[in-house]
Amino acid sequence: KAFYNCSSLENIIIPEGVTIIGDNAFRSCLDLASVTLPNTVTTIGNYAFCGCSITDIVLPDSLTTIGDSAFSFTDIKELTYPKNLTSIGVEPFSDTELAKLIIPDGVTTILNGAFKNCKYLSNITWAKTLTTIGDNAFEGCRSLTELALPDSLTTIGSYAFSKCINLTELTLSYGLTTIGSYAFSDCSALTEIIIPDSVTKVGGFVFIRCSSLTDVTLPENLKTISISDFRDCTSLESIRIPKNVTYISE
């Protein structure tokens, strides 16, 4: 809590050599708008910049760990995802102004819960190297209206895009093999979904409560379908069931 609640602090330059910014280090520094991080920082602790007025920050590629709510309730509008991030806490960017996200080439995984409840996020540039989107990664990103996921993507985690309530257009990658449970649940504006033939595993309740969904095309290699995947899809008119399906469950 080195500078916790230093409400008049406006600018800080952290020198080279610093590797860890501890829990609550700059929490509630209400006027802190500018932060420069060195290329030596590896860890940003829980609530480290929570409640600050930061509008723009460059996260160095040396960064491997971001703690719980590290940047929550800040004014960050644009962000580039660090290439070497391996651990992320609970909702580190929730309740921010984040609208634009750049995931640079070299990133392979978006970690669980990374951008959960980023309610203004509307523009994402995807890495061509991305293979995995973790559980809850973009849950509650209510400003997302369209998604065209990269062909490198193989796995979408559970609840990854759940409650993206204004999502109307979804293009899934042709390299995709696995879609987790509840991945697109409560996407109430989504009207059509075509799951590519590369998909072999679809988790339970994947489209539950997608109340505007009218048309679904399932992949040819799918062998099992659960009716619960489409529970409360009250507008559903058509499901194309592939010939390889051998079992339909509740």
Short mmCIF file of the C-alpha atoms (twelve columns), coordinates in Angstrom:
data_MODEL
# 
_entry.id   MODEL 
# 
loop_
_atom_site.group_PDB 
_atom_site.id 
_atom_site.type_symbol 
_atom_site.label_atom_id 
_atom_site.label_alt_id 
_atom_site.label_comp_id 
_atom_site.label_asym_id 
_atom_site.label_seq_id 
_atom_site.Cartn_x 
_atom_site.Cartn_y 
_atom_site.Cartn_z 
_atom_site.pdbx_PDB_model_num 
ATOM 1   C CA . LYS A 1   0.000   0.000   0.000   1 
ATOM 2   C CA . ALA A 2   2.950   2.311   -0.679  1 
ATOM 3   C CA . PHE A 3   0.871   5.102   -2.260  1 
ATOM 4   C CA . TYR A 4   -2.624  3.938   -1.347  1 
ATOM 5   C CA . ASN A 5   -5.156  6.786   -1.463  1 
ATOM 6   C CA . CYS A 6   -2.624  9.471   -2.458  1 
ATOM 7   C CA . SER A 7   -5.464  11.307  -4.121  1 
ATOM 8   C CA . SER A 8   -3.388  14.213  -5.515  1 
ATOM 9   C CA . LEU A 9   -0.810  12.040  -7.278  1 
ATOM 10  C CA . GLU A 10  -1.116  12.671  -11.042 1 
ATOM 11  C CA . ASN A 11  1.913   11.112  -12.739 1 
ATOM 12  C CA . ILE A 12  4.374   8.364   -11.952 1 
ATOM 13  C CA . ILE A 13  7.380   6.924   -13.788 1 
ATOM 14  C CA . ILE A 14  8.521   3.614   -12.326 1 
ATOM 15  C CA . PRO A 15  12.250  3.107   -12.973 1 
ATOM 16  C CA . GLU A 16  13.983  0.220   -14.717 1 
ATOM 17  C CA . GLY A 17  14.862  -2.577  -12.323 1 
ATOM 18  C CA . VAL A 18  11.503  -2.685  -10.540 1 
ATOM 19  C CA . THR A 19  9.986   -6.140  -11.018 1 
ATOM 20  C CA . ILE A 20  6.938   -6.187  -8.719  1 
ATOM 21  C CA . ILE A 21  4.191   -3.649  -8.078  1 
ATOM 22  C CA . GLY A 22  2.515   -4.899  -4.921  1 
ATOM 23  C CA . ASP A 23  -1.097  -5.277  -3.866  1 
ATOM 24  C CA . ASN A 24  -2.957  -1.958  -3.465  1 
ATOM 25  C CA . ALA A 25  0.229   -0.025  -4.332  1 
ATOM 26  C CA . PHE A 26  -1.578  2.883   -6.044  1 
ATOM 27  C CA . ARG A 27  -5.160  2.025   -5.203  1 
ATOM 28  C CA . SER A 28  -7.575  4.961   -5.044  1 
ATOM 29  C CA . CYS A 29  -5.042  7.501   -6.319  1 
ATOM 30  C CA . LEU A 30  -7.978  9.301   -7.845  1 
ATOM 31  C CA . ASP A 31  -6.020  11.833  -9.931  1 
ATOM 32  C CA . LEU A 32  -3.372  9.394   -11.185 1 
ATOM 33  C CA . ALA A 33  -3.760  9.603   -14.964 1 
ATOM 34  C CA . SER A 34  -0.305  8.727   -16.313 1 
ATOM 35  C CA . VAL A 35  1.789   5.665   -15.434 1 
ATOM 36  C CA . THR A 36  4.998   4.567   -17.158 1 
ATOM 37  C CA . LEU A 37  6.055   0.994   -16.459 1 
ATOM 38  C CA . PRO A 38  9.603   -0.313  -17.031 1 
ATOM 39  C CA . ASN A 39  10.472  -3.312  -19.184 1 
ATOM 40  C CA . THR A 40  11.525  -5.159  -16.042 1 
ATOM 41  C CA . VAL A 41  8.098   -5.419  -14.384 1 
ATOM 42  C CA . THR A 42  6.859   -8.999  -14.157 1 
ATOM 43  C CA . THR A 43  4.030   -8.701  -11.595 1 
ATOM 44  C CA . ILE A 44  1.223   -6.234  -10.923 1 
ATOM 45  C CA . GLY A 45  -0.558  -7.105  -7.691  1 
ATOM 46  C CA . ASN A 46  -4.185  -7.196  -6.640  1 
ATOM 47  C CA . TYR A 47  -5.954  -3.815  -6.864  1 
ATOM 48  C CA . ALA A 48  -2.599  -2.158  -7.679  1 
ATOM 49  C CA . PHE A 49  -4.156  0.633   -9.775  1 
ATOM 50  C CA . CYS A 50  -7.820  0.139   -8.908  1 
ATOM 51  C CA . GLY A 51  -9.751  3.395   -8.796  1 
ATOM 52  C CA . CYS A 52  -7.128  5.504   -10.564 1 
ATOM 53  C CA . SER A 53  -7.843  7.857   -13.490 1 
ATOM 54  C CA . ILE A 54  -5.456  6.126   -15.908 1 
ATOM 55  C CA . THR A 55  -6.623  6.551   -19.494 1 
ATOM 56  C CA . ASP A 56  -3.708  4.942   -21.329 1 
ATOM 57  C CA . ILE A 57  -1.052  2.456   -20.253 1 
ATOM 58  C CA . VAL A 58  1.556   0.337   -22.018 1 
ATOM 59  C CA . LEU A 59  1.917   -3.089  -20.416 1 
ATOM 60  C CA . PRO A 60  5.469   -4.345  -21.107 1 
ATOM 61  C CA . ASP A 61  6.105   -7.783  -22.571 1 
ATOM 62  C CA . SER A 62  8.075   -8.621  -19.419 1 
ATOM 63  C CA . LEU A 63  4.755   -8.787  -17.558 1 
ATOM 64  C CA . THR A 64  3.702   -12.315 -16.597 1 
ATOM 65  C CA . THR A 65  1.171   -11.764 -13.779 1 
ATOM 66  C CA . ILE A 66  -1.741  -9.368  -13.265 1 
ATOM 67  C CA . GLY A 67  -3.686  -9.615  -9.996  1 
ATOM 68  C CA . ASP A 68  -7.363  -9.352  -9.080  1 
ATOM 69  C CA . SER A 69  -9.025  -6.081  -10.135 1 
ATOM 70  C CA . ALA A 70  -5.586  -4.597  -10.822 1 
ATOM 71  C CA . PHE A 71  -6.999  -1.962  -13.189 1 
ATOM 72  C CA . SER A 72  -10.688 -2.026  -12.261 1 
ATOM 73  C CA . PHE A 73  -12.527 1.296   -12.119 1 
ATOM 74  C CA . THR A 74  -9.906  3.076   -14.220 1 
ATOM 75  C CA . ASP A 75  -10.457 5.084   -17.412 1 
ATOM 76  C CA . ILE A 76  -8.309  2.888   -19.684 1 
ATOM 77  C CA . LYS A 77  -9.749  2.993   -23.210 1 
ATOM 78  C CA . GLU A 78  -7.239  1.012   -25.265 1 
ATOM 79  C CA . LEU A 79  -4.939  -1.877  -24.411 1 
ATOM 80  C CA . THR A 80  -2.396  -4.196  -26.025 1 
ATOM 81  C CA . TYR A 81  -2.319  -7.655  -24.453 1 
ATOM 82  C CA . PRO A 82  1.191   -8.546  -23.143 1 
ATOM 83  C CA . LYS A 83  2.769   -11.411 -25.077 1 
ATOM 84  C CA . ASN A 84  4.194   -13.259 -22.064 1 
ATOM 85  C CA . LEU A 85  1.262   -13.069 -19.646 1 
ATOM 86  C CA . THR A 86  0.813   -16.419 -17.887 1 
ATOM 87  C CA . SER A 87  -1.364  -15.624 -14.856 1 
ATOM 88  C CA . ILE A 88  -4.299  -13.299 -14.413 1 
ATOM 89  C CA . GLY A 89  -6.568  -12.634 -11.448 1 
ATOM 90  C CA . VAL A 90  -10.299 -12.054 -11.165 1 
ATOM 91  C CA . GLU A 91  -11.687 -9.383  -13.507 1 
ATOM 92  C CA . PRO A 92  -8.527  -7.247  -13.711 1 
ATOM 93  C CA . PHE A 93  -10.075 -4.800  -16.221 1 
ATOM 94  C CA . SER A 94  -13.724 -4.849  -15.146 1 
ATOM 95  C CA . ASP A 95  -15.638 -1.585  -14.938 1 
ATOM 96  C CA . THR A 96  -13.097 0.266   -17.061 1 
ATOM 97  C CA . GLU A 97  -13.653 2.383   -20.161 1 
ATOM 98  C CA . LEU A 98  -11.796 -0.211  -22.264 1 
ATOM 99  C CA . ALA A 99  -13.207 -0.075  -25.802 1 
ATOM 100 C CA . LYS A 100 -10.341 -1.289  -27.997 1 
ATOM 101 C CA . LEU A 101 -8.183  -4.369  -27.436 1 
ATOM 102 C CA . ILE A 102 -5.174  -5.392  -29.512 1 
ATOM 103 C CA . ILE A 103 -3.953  -8.961  -29.179 1 
ATOM 104 C CA . PRO A 104 -0.594  -9.000  -30.986 1 
ATOM 105 C CA . ASP A 105 0.841   -11.876 -32.980 1 
ATOM 106 C CA . GLY A 106 2.773   -14.174 -30.673 1 
ATOM 107 C CA . VAL A 107 -0.033  -14.437 -28.109 1 
ATOM 108 C CA . THR A 108 -1.476  -17.967 -28.049 1 
ATOM 109 C CA . THR A 109 -3.854  -17.839 -25.051 1 
ATOM 110 C CA . ILE A 110 -6.296  -15.327 -23.561 1 
ATOM 111 C CA . LEU A 111 -6.423  -16.331 -19.923 1 
ATOM 112 C CA . ASN A 112 -9.558  -17.137 -17.913 1 
ATOM 113 C CA . GLY A 113 -11.607 -14.082 -16.985 1 
ATOM 114 C CA . ALA A 114 -9.143  -11.666 -18.628 1 
ATOM 115 C CA . PHE A 115 -11.739 -9.178  -19.893 1 
ATOM 116 C CA . LYS A 116 -14.848 -10.229 -18.016 1 
ATOM 117 C CA . ASN A 117 -17.380 -7.430  -17.620 1 
ATOM 118 C CA . CYS A 118 -15.543 -4.963  -19.867 1 
ATOM 119 C CA . LYS A 119 -18.884 -3.484  -20.782 1 
ATOM 120 C CA . TYR A 120 -17.563 -0.908  -23.308 1 
ATOM 121 C CA . LEU A 121 -15.308 -3.285  -25.255 1 
ATOM 122 C CA . SER A 122 -16.415 -3.196  -28.888 1 
ATOM 123 C CA . ASN A 123 -13.273 -3.543  -31.005 1 
ATOM 124 C CA . ILE A 124 -10.867 -6.500  -30.836 1 
ATOM 125 C CA . THR A 125 -7.894  -7.132  -33.114 1 
ATOM 126 C CA . TRP A 126 -7.060  -10.842 -32.912 1 
ATOM 127 C CA . ALA A 127 -3.580  -12.378 -33.076 1 
ATOM 128 C CA . LYS A 128 -3.057  -14.765 -35.972 1 
ATOM 129 C CA . THR A 129 -1.306  -17.059 -33.487 1 
ATOM 130 C CA . LEU A 130 -4.185  -17.308 -30.988 1 
ATOM 131 C CA . THR A 131 -5.221  -20.890 -30.181 1 
ATOM 132 C CA . THR A 132 -7.187  -20.645 -26.915 1 
ATOM 133 C CA . ILE A 133 -9.743  -18.291 -25.395 1 
ATOM 134 C CA . GLY A 134 -10.089 -19.158 -21.723 1 
ATOM 135 C CA . ASP A 135 -13.145 -19.607 -19.520 1 
ATOM 136 C CA . ASN A 136 -15.145 -16.393 -18.920 1 
ATOM 137 C CA . ALA A 137 -12.577 -14.431 -20.942 1 
ATOM 138 C CA . PHE A 138 -15.108 -12.026 -22.482 1 
ATOM 139 C CA . GLU A 139 -18.177 -12.766 -20.383 1 
ATOM 140 C CA . GLY A 140 -20.448 -9.768  -19.993 1 
ATOM 141 C CA . CYS A 141 -18.816 -7.700  -22.753 1 
ATOM 142 C CA . ARG A 142 -22.125 -6.185  -23.685 1 
ATOM 143 C CA . SER A 143 -20.813 -3.780  -26.365 1 
ATOM 144 C CA . LEU A 144 -19.494 -6.537  -28.628 1 
ATOM 145 C CA . THR A 145 -21.757 -6.688  -31.668 1 
ATOM 146 C CA . GLU A 146 -19.765 -8.894  -34.048 1 
ATOM 147 C CA . LEU A 147 -17.008 -11.466 -33.758 1 
ATOM 148 C CA . ALA A 148 -14.849 -12.949 -36.492 1 
ATOM 149 C CA . LEU A 149 -12.492 -15.309 -34.677 1 
ATOM 150 C CA . PRO A 150 -9.081  -16.160 -36.179 1 
ATOM 151 C CA . ASP A 151 -8.514  -19.422 -38.056 1 
ATOM 152 C CA . SER A 152 -5.703  -20.321 -35.650 1 
ATOM 153 C CA . LEU A 153 -8.223  -20.682 -32.793 1 
ATOM 154 C CA . THR A 154 -8.859  -24.265 -31.618 1 
ATOM 155 C CA . THR A 155 -10.541 -23.864 -28.208 1 
ATOM 156 C CA . ILE A 156 -13.236 -21.592 -26.783 1 
ATOM 157 C CA . GLY A 157 -13.603 -22.002 -23.018 1 
ATOM 158 C CA . SER A 158 -16.713 -22.249 -20.859 1 
ATOM 159 C CA . TYR A 159 -18.708 -19.004 -20.558 1 
ATOM 160 C CA . ALA A 160 -16.117 -17.334 -22.833 1 
ATOM 161 C CA . PHE A 161 -18.678 -15.026 -24.481 1 
ATOM 162 C CA . SER A 162 -21.639 -15.556 -22.178 1 
ATOM 163 C CA . LYS A 163 -23.903 -12.529 -21.638 1 
ATOM 164 C CA . CYS A 164 -22.592 -10.635 -24.659 1 
ATOM 165 C CA . ILE A 165 -26.122 -9.425  -25.016 1 
ATOM 166 C CA . ASN A 166 -25.638 -7.286  -28.159 1 
ATOM 167 C CA . LEU A 167 -23.687 -9.837  -30.171 1 
ATOM 168 C CA . THR A 168 -25.518 -10.265 -33.499 1 
ATOM 169 C CA . GLU A 169 -22.859 -11.702 -35.833 1 
ATOM 170 C CA . LEU A 170 -20.548 -14.611 -35.039 1 
ATOM 171 C CA . THR A 171 -18.018 -16.220 -37.368 1 
ATOM 172 C CA . LEU A 172 -16.265 -19.235 -35.891 1 
ATOM 173 C CA . SER A 173 -12.799 -20.272 -37.052 1 
ATOM 174 C CA . TYR A 174 -12.327 -23.257 -39.361 1 
ATOM 175 C CA . GLY A 175 -9.618  -24.681 -37.107 1 
ATOM 176 C CA . LEU A 176 -11.904 -24.745 -34.069 1 
ATOM 177 C CA . THR A 177 -12.248 -28.141 -32.348 1 
ATOM 178 C CA . THR A 178 -13.758 -27.445 -28.904 1 
ATOM 179 C CA . ILE A 179 -16.482 -25.126 -27.605 1 
ATOM 180 C CA . GLY A 180 -16.922 -25.122 -23.829 1 
ATOM 181 C CA . SER A 181 -20.109 -25.251 -21.773 1 
ATOM 182 C CA . TYR A 182 -22.242 -22.084 -21.760 1 
ATOM 183 C CA . ALA A 183 -19.746 -20.456 -24.170 1 
ATOM 184 C CA . PHE A 184 -22.418 -18.321 -25.847 1 
ATOM 185 C CA . SER A 185 -25.200 -18.558 -23.282 1 
ATOM 186 C CA . ASP A 186 -27.436 -15.507 -22.855 1 
ATOM 187 C CA . CYS A 187 -26.283 -13.949 -26.132 1 
ATOM 188 C CA . SER A 188 -29.823 -12.759 -26.605 1 
ATOM 189 C CA . ALA A 189 -29.287 -10.843 -29.894 1 
ATOM 190 C CA . LEU A 190 -27.567 -13.678 -31.790 1 
ATOM 191 C CA . THR A 191 -29.759 -14.893 -34.659 1 
ATOM 192 C CA . GLU A 192 -27.714 -17.483 -36.572 1 
ATOM 193 C CA . ILE A 193 -24.826 -19.842 -35.828 1 
ATOM 194 C CA . ILE A 194 -22.813 -22.061 -38.163 1 
ATOM 195 C CA . ILE A 195 -20.463 -24.376 -36.279 1 
ATOM 196 C CA . PRO A 196 -17.600 -25.439 -38.590 1 
ATOM 197 C CA . ASP A 197 -17.004 -29.095 -39.402 1 
ATOM 198 C CA . SER A 198 -13.678 -29.043 -37.553 1 
ATOM 199 C CA . VAL A 199 -15.550 -28.940 -34.216 1 
ATOM 200 C CA . THR A 200 -15.737 -32.324 -32.502 1 
ATOM 201 C CA . LYS A 201 -16.722 -31.320 -28.969 1 
ATOM 202 C CA . VAL A 202 -19.475 -28.943 -27.826 1 
ATOM 203 C CA . GLY A 203 -20.092 -28.446 -24.108 1 
ATOM 204 C CA . GLY A 204 -23.470 -28.382 -22.421 1 
ATOM 205 C CA . PHE A 205 -25.908 -25.459 -22.500 1 
ATOM 206 C CA . VAL A 206 -23.718 -23.712 -25.057 1 
ATOM 207 C CA . PHE A 207 -26.533 -21.566 -26.518 1 
ATOM 208 C CA . ILE A 208 -28.993 -21.585 -23.624 1 
ATOM 209 C CA . ARG A 209 -31.232 -18.502 -23.465 1 
ATOM 210 C CA . CYS A 210 -30.163 -17.189 -26.885 1 
ATOM 211 C CA . SER A 211 -33.673 -15.943 -27.323 1 
ATOM 212 C CA . SER A 212 -33.250 -14.475 -30.841 1 
ATOM 213 C CA . LEU A 213 -31.519 -17.516 -32.323 1 
ATOM 214 C CA . THR A 214 -33.460 -18.832 -35.327 1 
ATOM 215 C CA . ASP A 215 -31.051 -20.974 -37.351 1 
ATOM 216 C CA . VAL A 216 -28.311 -23.436 -36.289 1 
ATOM 217 C CA . THR A 217 -25.969 -25.527 -38.452 1 
ATOM 218 C CA . LEU A 218 -24.101 -28.267 -36.571 1 
ATOM 219 C CA . PRO A 219 -20.736 -29.743 -37.656 1 
ATOM 220 C CA . GLU A 220 -20.547 -32.953 -39.681 1 
ATOM 221 C CA . ASN A 221 -18.187 -34.657 -37.228 1 
ATOM 222 C CA . LEU A 222 -20.449 -34.227 -34.217 1 
ATOM 223 C CA . LYS A 223 -21.804 -37.535 -32.897 1 
ATOM 224 C CA . THR A 224 -23.801 -36.416 -29.854 1 
ATOM 225 C CA . ILE A 225 -26.292 -33.568 -29.430 1 
ATOM 226 C CA . SER A 226 -27.839 -32.350 -26.213 1 
ATOM 227 C CA . ILE A 227 -31.206 -30.635 -26.481 1 
ATOM 228 C CA . SER A 228 -30.237 -28.634 -23.381 1 
ATOM 229 C CA . ASP A 229 -27.740 -26.740 -25.535 1 
ATOM 230 C CA . PHE A 230 -30.710 -24.855 -26.990 1 
ATOM 231 C CA . ARG A 231 -32.912 -24.559 -23.935 1 
ATOM 232 C CA . ASP A 232 -34.991 -21.354 -23.884 1 
ATOM 233 C CA . CYS A 233 -34.046 -20.504 -27.481 1 
ATOM 234 C CA . THR A 234 -37.607 -19.354 -27.967 1 
ATOM 235 C CA . SER A 235 -37.174 -18.129 -31.579 1 
ATOM 236 C CA . LEU A 236 -35.442 -21.250 -32.899 1 
ATOM 237 C CA . GLU A 237 -36.886 -22.372 -36.244 1 
ATOM 238 C CA . SER A 238 -34.244 -24.628 -37.812 1 
ATOM 239 C CA . ILE A 239 -31.449 -26.991 -36.695 1 
ATOM 240 C CA . ARG A 240 -29.400 -28.844 -39.299 1 
ATOM 241 C CA . ILE A 241 -28.423 -32.160 -37.717 1 
ATOM 242 C CA . PRO A 242 -25.465 -33.925 -39.387 1 
ATOM 243 C CA . LYS A 243 -25.714 -37.531 -40.553 1 
ATOM 244 C CA . ASN A 244 -22.989 -38.734 -38.147 1 
ATOM 245 C CA . VAL A 245 -25.062 -37.978 -35.039 1 
ATOM 246 C CA . THR A 246 -25.895 -41.203 -33.218 1 
ATOM 247 C CA . TYR A 247 -27.304 -39.933 -29.917 1 
ATOM 248 C CA . ILE A 248 -29.574 -37.041 -28.967 1 
ATOM 249 C CA . SER A 249 -29.828 -36.449 -25.233 1 
ATOM 250 C CA . GLU A 250 -31.809 -34.154 -23.017 1 
# 
